[in-house]
């Protein structure tokens, strides 16, 4: 018997790698020292004075289930890169390089190449090198036509330029940057409500969504790197929170020092239609609603009260929509870290 008889196709793996190699090479930056195919990837961080490396790992959750049922695999990779970029950007990091893990039961080189095309696009847009990864074929572990996807990012910041939240003060203003939809969280509930409760096929055109269910669910998780770096380099950014799983309720406090809370004005922005549709379909309790979805705010930035106009002017120059979503307040003893008004 051969390896192929056990379900592993080495020739298909070679085809996948040949397709991936060109996509990855197009993302290479001057720091990349090795080609795709090396046992380890080498990256030079020359030019930094006192660098701190900042890393993160994540996935796209059950959003990939939507990719499976629609046959659209070229966006989840971009989702993954942008999610990871945001996670380190909030601490002041400039992304350096990215690695991915793609695992499936039966490898299809064309599908793998579609996924990596999204990874490569995300890396190029964020100035990050897709330096390596793993493509694993594991028969019997995944359902036919399905795969798993994870990403690992490394960035750097000068130690003096780290954004830690320590500079946040009571009275600071919280600016919200809009999301493009669900981003990469809440999909288990969203899929259940849209596909099972409402019975929508992915191709259904829903008036509230202004298009198909598939289009709404596959909106790309956006990167906030440019506005974050612009405010950080200007010395205006005191803290930042990426609003992912847990929503504003769980993520905003992650940037706050002890003794402080975020007061959020729920009337400050209009919640996008997809979230309101989901709430209506599931009669979702308010607390769950706020902890499951980002509700249209994908990033929260803390800036000093006297610096708000300057920060907003910079965001406007970048063409970055934003709104004041709240303030930093003193936390009551044993009180909540986020107070909604």
Short mmCIF file of N, CA, C and O in Angstrom, two decimals, residues 72-197:
data_model
loop_
_atom_site.label_atom_id
_atom_site.label_comp_id
_atom_site.label_asym_id
_atom_site.label_seq_id
_atom_site.Cartn_x
_atom_site.Cartn_y
_atom_site.Cartn_z
N UNK A 72 -17.24 29.80 -1.43
CA UNK A 72 -16.43 31.02 -1.56
C UNK A 72 -15.33 31.00 -0.50
O UNK A 72 -15.59 31.22 0.68
N UNK A 73 -14.12 30.74 -0.94
CA UNK A 73 -13.02 30.52 0.00
C UNK A 73 -11.96 31.63 -0.02
O UNK A 73 -10.94 31.51 0.65
N UNK A 74 -12.19 32.69 -0.79
CA UNK A 74 -11.14 33.69 -0.98
C UNK A 74 -11.23 34.87 -0.01
O UNK A 74 -10.46 35.82 -0.13
N UNK A 75 -12.16 34.83 0.96
CA UNK A 75 -12.27 35.94 1.90
C UNK A 75 -11.85 35.57 3.32
O UNK A 75 -11.42 36.45 4.07
N UNK A 76 -11.99 34.31 3.71
CA UNK A 76 -11.71 33.94 5.11
C UNK A 76 -10.25 34.15 5.47
O UNK A 76 -9.91 34.43 6.62
N UNK A 77 -9.35 34.01 4.49
CA UNK A 77 -7.94 34.26 4.76
C UNK A 77 -7.68 35.72 5.07
O UNK A 77 -6.91 36.06 5.98
N UNK A 78 -8.34 36.61 4.34
CA UNK A 78 -8.20 38.05 4.60
C UNK A 78 -8.79 38.39 5.97
O UNK A 78 -8.23 39.21 6.71
N UNK A 79 -9.92 37.77 6.31
CA UNK A 79 -10.50 37.93 7.65
C UNK A 79 -9.47 37.61 8.71
O UNK A 79 -9.30 38.34 9.69
N UNK A 80 -8.80 36.48 8.53
CA UNK A 80 -7.86 35.99 9.53
C UNK A 80 -6.69 36.94 9.72
O UNK A 80 -6.30 37.27 10.85
N UNK A 81 -6.11 37.40 8.62
CA UNK A 81 -4.98 38.33 8.72
C UNK A 81 -5.39 39.62 9.41
O UNK A 81 -4.73 40.08 10.35
N UNK A 82 -6.51 40.20 8.98
CA UNK A 82 -6.94 41.47 9.57
C UNK A 82 -7.27 41.33 11.05
O UNK A 82 -6.96 42.23 11.85
N UNK A 83 -7.89 40.22 11.42
CA UNK A 83 -8.19 39.99 12.84
C UNK A 83 -6.89 39.98 13.65
O UNK A 83 -6.78 40.65 14.68
N UNK A 84 -5.92 39.23 13.18
CA UNK A 84 -4.65 39.14 13.91
C UNK A 84 -3.90 40.47 13.91
O UNK A 84 -3.29 40.84 14.93
N UNK A 85 -3.92 41.18 12.80
CA UNK A 85 -3.28 42.50 12.73
C UNK A 85 -3.89 43.43 13.78
O UNK A 85 -3.18 44.12 14.52
N UNK A 86 -5.22 43.46 13.87
CA UNK A 86 -5.88 44.32 14.85
C UNK A 86 -5.49 43.97 16.27
O UNK A 86 -5.32 44.86 17.12
N UNK A 87 -5.35 42.68 16.54
CA UNK A 87 -5.04 42.24 17.90
C UNK A 87 -3.68 42.74 18.38
O UNK A 87 -3.49 42.96 19.58
N UNK A 88 -2.72 42.91 17.48
CA UNK A 88 -1.42 43.42 17.91
C UNK A 88 -1.28 44.93 17.67
O UNK A 88 -0.51 45.60 18.35
N UNK A 89 -2.07 45.45 16.73
CA UNK A 89 -2.02 46.90 16.46
C UNK A 89 -2.47 47.70 17.67
O UNK A 89 -1.97 48.80 17.92
N UNK A 90 -3.42 47.15 18.45
CA UNK A 90 -3.91 47.89 19.62
C UNK A 90 -2.82 48.11 20.66
O UNK A 90 -2.97 48.96 21.55
N UNK A 91 -1.72 47.38 20.56
CA UNK A 91 -0.60 47.59 21.48
C UNK A 91 0.55 48.36 20.83
O UNK A 91 1.64 48.43 21.37
N UNK A 92 0.26 48.91 19.64
CA UNK A 92 1.24 49.74 18.97
C UNK A 92 2.14 49.01 17.99
O UNK A 92 3.11 49.59 17.50
N UNK A 93 1.82 47.77 17.68
CA UNK A 93 2.71 46.96 16.83
C UNK A 93 2.55 47.25 15.34
O UNK A 93 1.45 47.48 14.85
N UNK A 94 3.67 47.21 14.65
CA UNK A 94 3.70 47.18 13.20
C UNK A 94 3.84 45.72 12.80
O UNK A 94 4.81 45.05 13.20
N UNK A 95 2.90 45.14 12.04
CA UNK A 95 3.00 43.73 11.65
C UNK A 95 4.27 43.47 10.85
O UNK A 95 4.63 44.25 9.96
N UNK A 96 4.95 42.38 11.16
CA UNK A 96 6.16 41.99 10.43
C UNK A 96 5.89 40.78 9.53
O UNK A 96 6.10 40.85 8.34
N UNK A 97 5.45 39.69 10.14
CA UNK A 97 5.20 38.49 9.32
C UNK A 97 4.07 37.66 9.90
O UNK A 97 3.69 37.78 11.06
N UNK A 98 3.54 36.79 9.03
CA UNK A 98 2.35 36.00 9.33
C UNK A 98 2.58 34.57 8.88
O UNK A 98 3.21 34.33 7.85
N UNK A 99 2.08 33.62 9.66
CA UNK A 99 2.10 32.21 9.28
C UNK A 99 0.69 31.66 9.42
O UNK A 99 -0.06 32.08 10.31
N UNK A 100 0.35 30.70 8.56
CA UNK A 100 -0.99 30.14 8.62
C UNK A 100 -0.94 28.62 8.83
O UNK A 100 0.09 27.98 8.57
N UNK A 101 -2.04 28.08 9.30
CA UNK A 101 -2.22 26.64 9.45
C UNK A 101 -3.52 26.27 8.75
O UNK A 101 -4.60 26.73 9.15
N UNK A 102 -3.41 25.47 7.69
CA UNK A 102 -4.56 25.03 6.91
C UNK A 102 -4.60 23.51 6.96
O UNK A 102 -3.67 22.84 6.52
N UNK A 103 -5.68 22.97 7.53
CA UNK A 103 -5.79 21.51 7.69
C UNK A 103 -7.11 21.03 7.12
O UNK A 103 -8.16 21.67 7.28
N UNK A 104 -7.07 19.89 6.44
CA UNK A 104 -8.27 19.36 5.80
C UNK A 104 -8.19 17.84 5.73
O UNK A 104 -7.11 17.25 5.89
N UNK A 105 -9.34 17.21 5.50
CA UNK A 105 -9.35 15.76 5.38
C UNK A 105 -8.82 15.30 4.04
O UNK A 105 -8.04 14.34 3.95
N UNK A 106 -9.25 15.94 2.97
CA UNK A 106 -8.77 15.64 1.62
C UNK A 106 -8.38 16.95 0.96
O UNK A 106 -9.24 17.82 0.75
N UNK A 107 -7.13 17.10 0.66
CA UNK A 107 -6.62 18.36 0.13
C UNK A 107 -7.07 18.58 -1.31
O UNK A 107 -6.94 17.70 -2.16
N UNK A 108 -7.61 19.77 -1.55
CA UNK A 108 -7.92 20.22 -2.89
C UNK A 108 -7.08 21.46 -3.14
O UNK A 108 -7.30 22.50 -2.52
N UNK A 109 -6.12 21.35 -4.03
CA UNK A 109 -5.15 22.43 -4.25
C UNK A 109 -5.84 23.74 -4.61
O UNK A 109 -5.43 24.81 -4.15
N UNK A 110 -6.91 23.68 -5.39
CA UNK A 110 -7.61 24.90 -5.80
C UNK A 110 -8.24 25.62 -4.62
O UNK A 110 -8.20 26.85 -4.54
N UNK A 111 -8.84 24.86 -3.70
CA UNK A 111 -9.45 25.47 -2.52
C UNK A 111 -8.38 26.08 -1.63
O UNK A 111 -8.52 27.21 -1.15
N UNK A 112 -7.29 25.33 -1.43
CA UNK A 112 -6.20 25.85 -0.61
C UNK A 112 -5.65 27.14 -1.20
O UNK A 112 -5.36 28.10 -0.47
N UNK A 113 -5.52 27.19 -2.52
CA UNK A 113 -5.00 28.38 -3.18
C UNK A 113 -5.95 29.57 -3.00
O UNK A 113 -5.52 30.71 -2.82
N UNK A 114 -7.28 29.31 -3.04
CA UNK A 114 -8.24 30.39 -2.81
C UNK A 114 -8.08 30.96 -1.40
O UNK A 114 -8.09 32.19 -1.21
N UNK A 115 -7.95 30.07 -0.42
CA UNK A 115 -7.79 30.52 0.96
C UNK A 115 -6.53 31.36 1.10
O UNK A 115 -6.54 32.45 1.69
N UNK A 116 -5.44 30.87 0.51
CA UNK A 116 -4.17 31.58 0.64
C UNK A 116 -4.19 32.89 -0.15
O UNK A 116 -3.52 33.86 0.24
N UNK A 117 -4.99 32.96 -1.20
CA UNK A 117 -5.10 34.24 -1.93
C UNK A 117 -5.65 35.33 -1.02
O UNK A 117 -5.25 36.49 -1.09
N UNK A 118 -6.59 34.95 -0.14
CA UNK A 118 -7.11 35.91 0.84
C UNK A 118 -6.07 36.28 1.88
O UNK A 118 -5.95 37.44 2.27
N UNK A 119 -5.31 35.28 2.33
CA UNK A 119 -4.22 35.55 3.27
C UNK A 119 -3.22 36.53 2.66
O UNK A 119 -2.79 37.49 3.31
N UNK A 120 -2.84 36.27 1.41
CA UNK A 120 -1.85 37.11 0.74
C UNK A 120 -2.36 38.53 0.55
O UNK A 120 -1.64 39.51 0.75
N UNK A 121 -3.63 38.65 0.18
CA UNK A 121 -4.21 39.99 0.00
C UNK A 121 -4.19 40.76 1.32
O UNK A 121 -3.81 41.94 1.36
N UNK A 122 -4.59 40.11 2.39
CA UNK A 122 -4.56 40.75 3.70
C UNK A 122 -3.16 41.16 4.11
O UNK A 122 -2.95 42.26 4.65
N UNK A 123 -2.20 40.28 3.86
CA UNK A 123 -0.81 40.61 4.22
C UNK A 123 -0.28 41.79 3.41
O UNK A 123 0.35 42.69 3.97
N UNK A 124 -0.55 41.80 2.12
CA UNK A 124 -0.08 42.92 1.29
C UNK A 124 -0.67 44.24 1.77
O UNK A 124 0.02 45.25 1.87
N UNK A 125 -1.95 44.24 2.07
CA UNK A 125 -2.62 45.47 2.49
C UNK A 125 -2.11 45.98 3.83
O UNK A 125 -2.19 47.18 4.11
N UNK A 126 -1.59 45.09 4.65
CA UNK A 126 -1.10 45.48 5.98
C UNK A 126 0.43 45.55 6.05
O UNK A 126 0.98 45.75 7.13
N UNK A 127 1.11 45.42 4.89
CA UNK A 127 2.57 45.49 4.87
C UNK A 127 3.23 44.37 5.64
O UNK A 127 4.30 44.55 6.24
N UNK A 128 2.63 43.20 5.60
CA UNK A 128 3.05 42.05 6.41
C UNK A 128 3.43 40.90 5.48
O UNK A 128 2.72 40.62 4.51
N UNK A 129 4.52 40.22 5.74
CA UNK A 129 4.97 39.12 4.89
C UNK A 129 4.30 37.81 5.29
O UNK A 129 4.30 37.44 6.46
N UNK A 130 3.73 37.11 4.31
CA UNK A 130 3.24 35.75 4.53
C UNK A 130 4.45 34.84 4.38
O UNK A 130 4.81 34.41 3.30
N UNK A 131 5.10 34.60 5.50
CA UNK A 131 6.45 34.03 5.49
C UNK A 131 6.47 32.51 5.49
O UNK A 131 7.49 31.89 5.18
N UNK A 132 5.37 31.87 5.85
CA UNK A 132 5.35 30.41 5.89
C UNK A 132 4.03 29.91 6.44
O UNK A 132 3.10 30.67 6.72
N UNK A 133 3.96 28.60 6.63
CA UNK A 133 2.73 28.01 7.15
C UNK A 133 2.76 26.51 7.04
O UNK A 133 3.79 25.91 6.71
N UNK A 134 1.62 25.90 7.30
CA UNK A 134 1.47 24.45 7.26
C UNK A 134 0.20 24.10 6.51
O UNK A 134 -0.88 24.64 6.79
N UNK A 135 0.32 23.21 5.53
CA UNK A 135 -0.83 22.66 4.83
C UNK A 135 -0.88 21.18 5.16
O UNK A 135 0.00 20.42 4.74
N UNK A 136 -1.88 20.78 5.93
CA UNK A 136 -1.94 19.41 6.45
C UNK A 136 -3.15 18.67 5.89
O UNK A 136 -4.27 19.19 5.91
N UNK A 137 -2.91 17.47 5.39
CA UNK A 137 -3.98 16.60 4.93
C UNK A 137 -4.11 15.46 5.94
O UNK A 137 -3.18 14.68 6.14
N UNK A 138 -5.29 15.39 6.60
CA UNK A 138 -5.49 14.42 7.68
C UNK A 138 -6.80 13.67 7.47
O UNK A 138 -7.86 14.10 7.97
N UNK A 139 -6.78 12.59 6.73
CA UNK A 139 -8.00 11.84 6.43
C UNK A 139 -8.72 11.39 7.69
O UNK A 139 -8.10 10.96 8.67
N UNK A 140 -10.03 11.52 7.68
CA UNK A 140 -10.84 11.05 8.79
C UNK A 140 -11.06 12.06 9.89
O UNK A 140 -11.89 11.85 10.78
N UNK A 141 -10.32 13.16 9.86
CA UNK A 141 -10.43 14.14 10.94
C UNK A 141 -11.43 15.25 10.62
O UNK A 141 -11.99 15.85 11.52
N UNK A 142 -11.65 15.50 9.34
CA UNK A 142 -12.57 16.55 8.93
C UNK A 142 -13.62 15.98 7.98
O UNK A 142 -13.35 15.06 7.23
N UNK A 143 -14.82 16.58 8.00
CA UNK A 143 -15.88 16.18 7.08
C UNK A 143 -15.47 16.53 5.65
O UNK A 143 -14.71 17.47 5.43
N UNK A 144 -15.97 15.77 4.66
CA UNK A 144 -15.63 16.08 3.27
C UNK A 144 -15.94 17.53 2.91
O UNK A 144 -17.01 18.05 3.25
N UNK A 145 -15.00 18.18 2.25
CA UNK A 145 -15.19 19.56 1.81
C UNK A 145 -14.94 20.60 2.88
O UNK A 145 -15.12 21.80 2.63
N UNK A 146 -14.50 20.17 4.07
CA UNK A 146 -14.26 21.12 5.15
C UNK A 146 -12.79 21.20 5.51
O UNK A 146 -12.01 20.31 5.18
N UNK A 147 -12.43 22.29 6.18
CA UNK A 147 -11.04 22.51 6.60
C UNK A 147 -11.04 23.38 7.84
O UNK A 147 -12.08 23.93 8.24
N UNK A 148 -9.89 23.53 8.44
CA UNK A 148 -9.73 24.46 9.56
C UNK A 148 -8.61 25.42 9.20
O UNK A 148 -7.71 25.09 8.42
N UNK A 149 -8.68 26.61 9.77
CA UNK A 149 -7.74 27.66 9.42
C UNK A 149 -7.37 28.46 10.66
O UNK A 149 -8.24 28.87 11.42
N UNK A 150 -6.08 28.63 10.87
CA UNK A 150 -5.60 29.42 12.00
C UNK A 150 -4.43 30.27 11.53
O UNK A 150 -3.76 29.96 10.53
N UNK A 151 -4.20 31.37 12.24
CA UNK A 151 -3.12 32.28 11.85
C UNK A 151 -2.29 32.71 13.03
O UNK A 151 -2.75 32.76 14.18
N UNK A 152 -1.03 33.02 12.75
CA UNK A 152 -0.06 33.41 13.77
C UNK A 152 0.70 34.63 13.24
O UNK A 152 1.28 34.57 12.16
N UNK A 153 0.69 35.71 14.01
CA UNK A 153 1.31 36.95 13.55
C UNK A 153 2.35 37.42 14.55
O UNK A 153 2.21 37.21 15.76
N UNK A 154 3.40 38.04 14.00
CA UNK A 154 4.44 38.66 14.84
C UNK A 154 4.65 40.08 14.33
O UNK A 154 4.81 40.31 13.13
N UNK A 155 4.61 41.03 15.27
CA UNK A 155 4.87 42.42 14.94
C UNK A 155 5.88 42.98 15.91
O UNK A 155 6.36 42.28 16.81
N UNK A 156 6.20 44.24 15.74
CA UNK A 156 7.19 44.88 16.62
C UNK A 156 6.81 46.32 16.89
O UNK A 156 6.13 46.97 16.07
N UNK A 157 7.25 46.80 18.02
CA UNK A 157 7.09 48.21 18.39
C UNK A 157 8.30 48.62 19.21
O UNK A 157 8.88 47.80 19.92
N UNK A 158 8.70 49.86 19.07
CA UNK A 158 9.73 50.36 19.97
C UNK A 158 9.16 50.37 21.39
O UNK A 158 7.99 50.70 21.59
N UNK A 159 9.97 49.98 22.34
CA UNK A 159 9.48 49.86 23.72
C UNK A 159 8.81 51.16 24.18
O UNK A 159 7.76 51.14 24.84
N UNK A 160 9.41 52.30 23.83
CA UNK A 160 8.86 53.59 24.28
C UNK A 160 7.52 53.90 23.62
O UNK A 160 6.76 54.77 24.10
N UNK A 161 7.19 53.20 22.52
CA UNK A 161 5.96 53.50 21.77
C UNK A 161 4.84 52.49 22.02
O UNK A 161 3.80 52.54 21.37
N UNK A 162 5.04 51.57 22.96
CA UNK A 162 4.00 50.59 23.26
C UNK A 162 2.73 51.29 23.74
O UNK A 162 2.80 52.27 24.49
N UNK A 163 1.60 50.79 23.30
CA UNK A 163 0.31 51.30 23.77
C UNK A 163 -0.22 50.31 24.79
O UNK A 163 -0.62 49.19 24.44
N UNK A 164 -0.21 50.68 26.04
CA UNK A 164 -0.55 49.75 27.12
C UNK A 164 -1.83 50.10 27.86
O UNK A 164 -2.33 49.28 28.64
N UNK A 165 -2.35 51.29 27.66
CA UNK A 165 -3.52 51.74 28.41
C UNK A 165 -3.17 52.43 29.71
O UNK A 165 -4.04 53.00 30.38
N UNK A 166 -1.89 52.42 30.09
CA UNK A 166 -1.50 53.03 31.37
C UNK A 166 -1.70 54.54 31.37
O UNK A 166 -1.81 55.15 32.44
N UNK A 167 -1.73 55.16 30.18
CA UNK A 167 -1.91 56.62 30.11
C UNK A 167 -3.37 57.04 30.15
O UNK A 167 -3.68 58.23 30.18
N UNK A 168 -4.28 56.08 30.13
CA UNK A 168 -5.71 56.41 30.14
C UNK A 168 -6.08 57.07 31.48
O UNK A 168 -5.65 56.62 32.54
N UNK A 169 -6.89 58.12 31.39
CA UNK A 169 -7.33 58.85 32.56
C UNK A 169 -8.85 58.98 32.56
O UNK A 169 -9.49 58.95 31.50
N UNK A 170 -9.41 59.15 33.75
CA UNK A 170 -10.85 59.39 33.86
C UNK A 170 -11.20 60.67 33.11
O UNK A 170 -10.52 61.69 33.25
N UNK A 171 -12.22 60.60 32.29
CA UNK A 171 -12.60 61.73 31.45
C UNK A 171 -12.18 61.58 30.01
O UNK A 171 -12.64 62.33 29.14
N UNK A 172 -11.27 60.62 29.73
CA UNK A 172 -10.85 60.40 28.35
C UNK A 172 -12.06 60.01 27.48
O UNK A 172 -13.02 59.39 27.95
N UNK A 173 -11.96 60.37 26.22
CA UNK A 173 -13.05 60.12 25.27
C UNK A 173 -12.81 58.82 24.52
O UNK A 173 -11.66 58.49 24.17
N UNK A 174 -13.88 58.08 24.29
CA UNK A 174 -13.80 56.81 23.56
C UNK A 174 -14.38 57.02 22.16
O UNK A 174 -15.55 57.38 22.00
N UNK A 175 -13.53 56.82 21.15
CA UNK A 175 -13.95 56.93 19.76
C UNK A 175 -14.20 55.54 19.20
O UNK A 175 -13.38 54.63 19.38
N UNK A 176 -15.32 55.37 18.52
CA UNK A 176 -15.64 54.08 17.91
C UNK A 176 -15.44 54.11 16.41
O UNK A 176 -15.85 55.07 15.74
N UNK A 177 -14.80 53.07 15.88
CA UNK A 177 -14.62 52.93 14.43
C UNK A 177 -15.56 51.82 13.96
O UNK A 177 -15.64 50.76 14.59
N UNK A 178 -16.26 52.02 12.85
CA UNK A 178 -17.29 51.06 12.44
C UNK A 178 -16.74 49.73 11.95
O UNK A 178 -15.65 49.66 11.39
N UNK A 179 -17.53 48.69 12.17
CA UNK A 179 -17.22 47.36 11.63
C UNK A 179 -17.89 47.24 10.26
O UNK A 179 -18.72 48.07 9.88
N UNK A 180 -17.54 46.18 9.54
CA UNK A 180 -18.18 45.91 8.25
C UNK A 180 -19.27 44.86 8.38
O UNK A 180 -19.79 44.38 7.39
N UNK A 181 -19.60 44.49 9.60
CA UNK A 181 -20.60 43.45 9.82
C UNK A 181 -20.21 42.63 11.04
O UNK A 181 -19.66 43.16 12.01
N UNK A 182 -20.44 41.33 10.97
CA UNK A 182 -20.15 40.47 12.11
C UNK A 182 -18.65 40.31 12.36
O UNK A 182 -18.25 39.90 13.45
N UNK A 183 -17.83 40.61 11.34
CA UNK A 183 -16.38 40.37 11.41
C UNK A 183 -16.13 38.87 11.60
O UNK A 183 -16.45 38.11 10.69
N UNK A 184 -15.60 38.41 12.69
CA UNK A 184 -15.36 36.96 12.83
C UNK A 184 -15.89 36.41 14.14
O UNK A 184 -15.37 35.43 14.67
N UNK A 185 -16.95 37.01 14.68
CA UNK A 185 -17.50 36.46 15.92
C UNK A 185 -19.03 36.45 15.89
O UNK A 185 -19.66 37.23 15.17
N UNK A 186 -19.60 35.52 16.65
CA UNK A 186 -21.04 35.39 16.72
C UNK A 186 -21.64 34.53 15.63
O UNK A 186 -22.87 34.44 15.50
N UNK A 187 -20.81 33.85 14.85
CA UNK A 187 -21.32 33.10 13.70
C UNK A 187 -22.10 31.84 14.06
O UNK A 187 -22.98 31.42 13.31
N UNK A 188 -21.80 31.22 15.17
CA UNK A 188 -22.57 30.04 15.55
C UNK A 188 -24.03 30.41 15.77
O UNK A 188 -24.95 29.70 15.33
N UNK A 189 -24.27 31.53 16.46
CA UNK A 189 -25.64 31.99 16.68
C UNK A 189 -26.24 32.54 15.39
O UNK A 189 -27.40 32.27 15.07
N UNK A 190 -25.47 33.31 14.64
CA UNK A 190 -25.97 33.90 13.40
C UNK A 190 -26.39 32.82 12.40
O UNK A 190 -27.46 32.92 11.77
N UNK A 191 -25.57 31.80 12.24
CA UNK A 191 -25.91 30.72 11.31
C UNK A 191 -27.18 29.99 11.75
O UNK A 191 -28.04 29.65 10.93
N UNK A 192 -27.30 29.75 13.05
CA UNK A 192 -28.48 29.05 13.56
C UNK A 192 -29.75 29.87 13.29
O UNK A 192 -30.78 29.33 12.85
N UNK A 193 -29.68 31.16 13.54
CA UNK A 193 -30.84 32.01 13.36
C UNK A 193 -31.22 32.19 11.88
O UNK A 193 -32.39 32.11 11.52
N UNK A 194 -30.22 32.43 11.03
CA UNK A 194 -30.50 32.71 9.63
C UNK A 194 -30.83 31.45 8.84
O UNK A 194 -31.79 31.44 8.04
N UNK A 195 -30.08 30.37 9.07
CA UNK A 195 -30.26 29.17 8.27
C UNK A 195 -31.30 28.20 8.84
O UNK A 195 -32.01 27.54 8.09
N UNK A 196 -31.38 28.12 10.17
CA UNK A 196 -32.30 27.16 10.79
C UNK A 196 -33.61 27.81 11.21
O UNK A 196 -34.69 27.34 10.85
N UNK A 197 -33.54 28.89 11.98
CA UNK A 197 -34.77 29.52 12.46
C UNK A 197 -35.52 30.20 11.32
O UNK A 197 -36.71 29.96 11.11
#
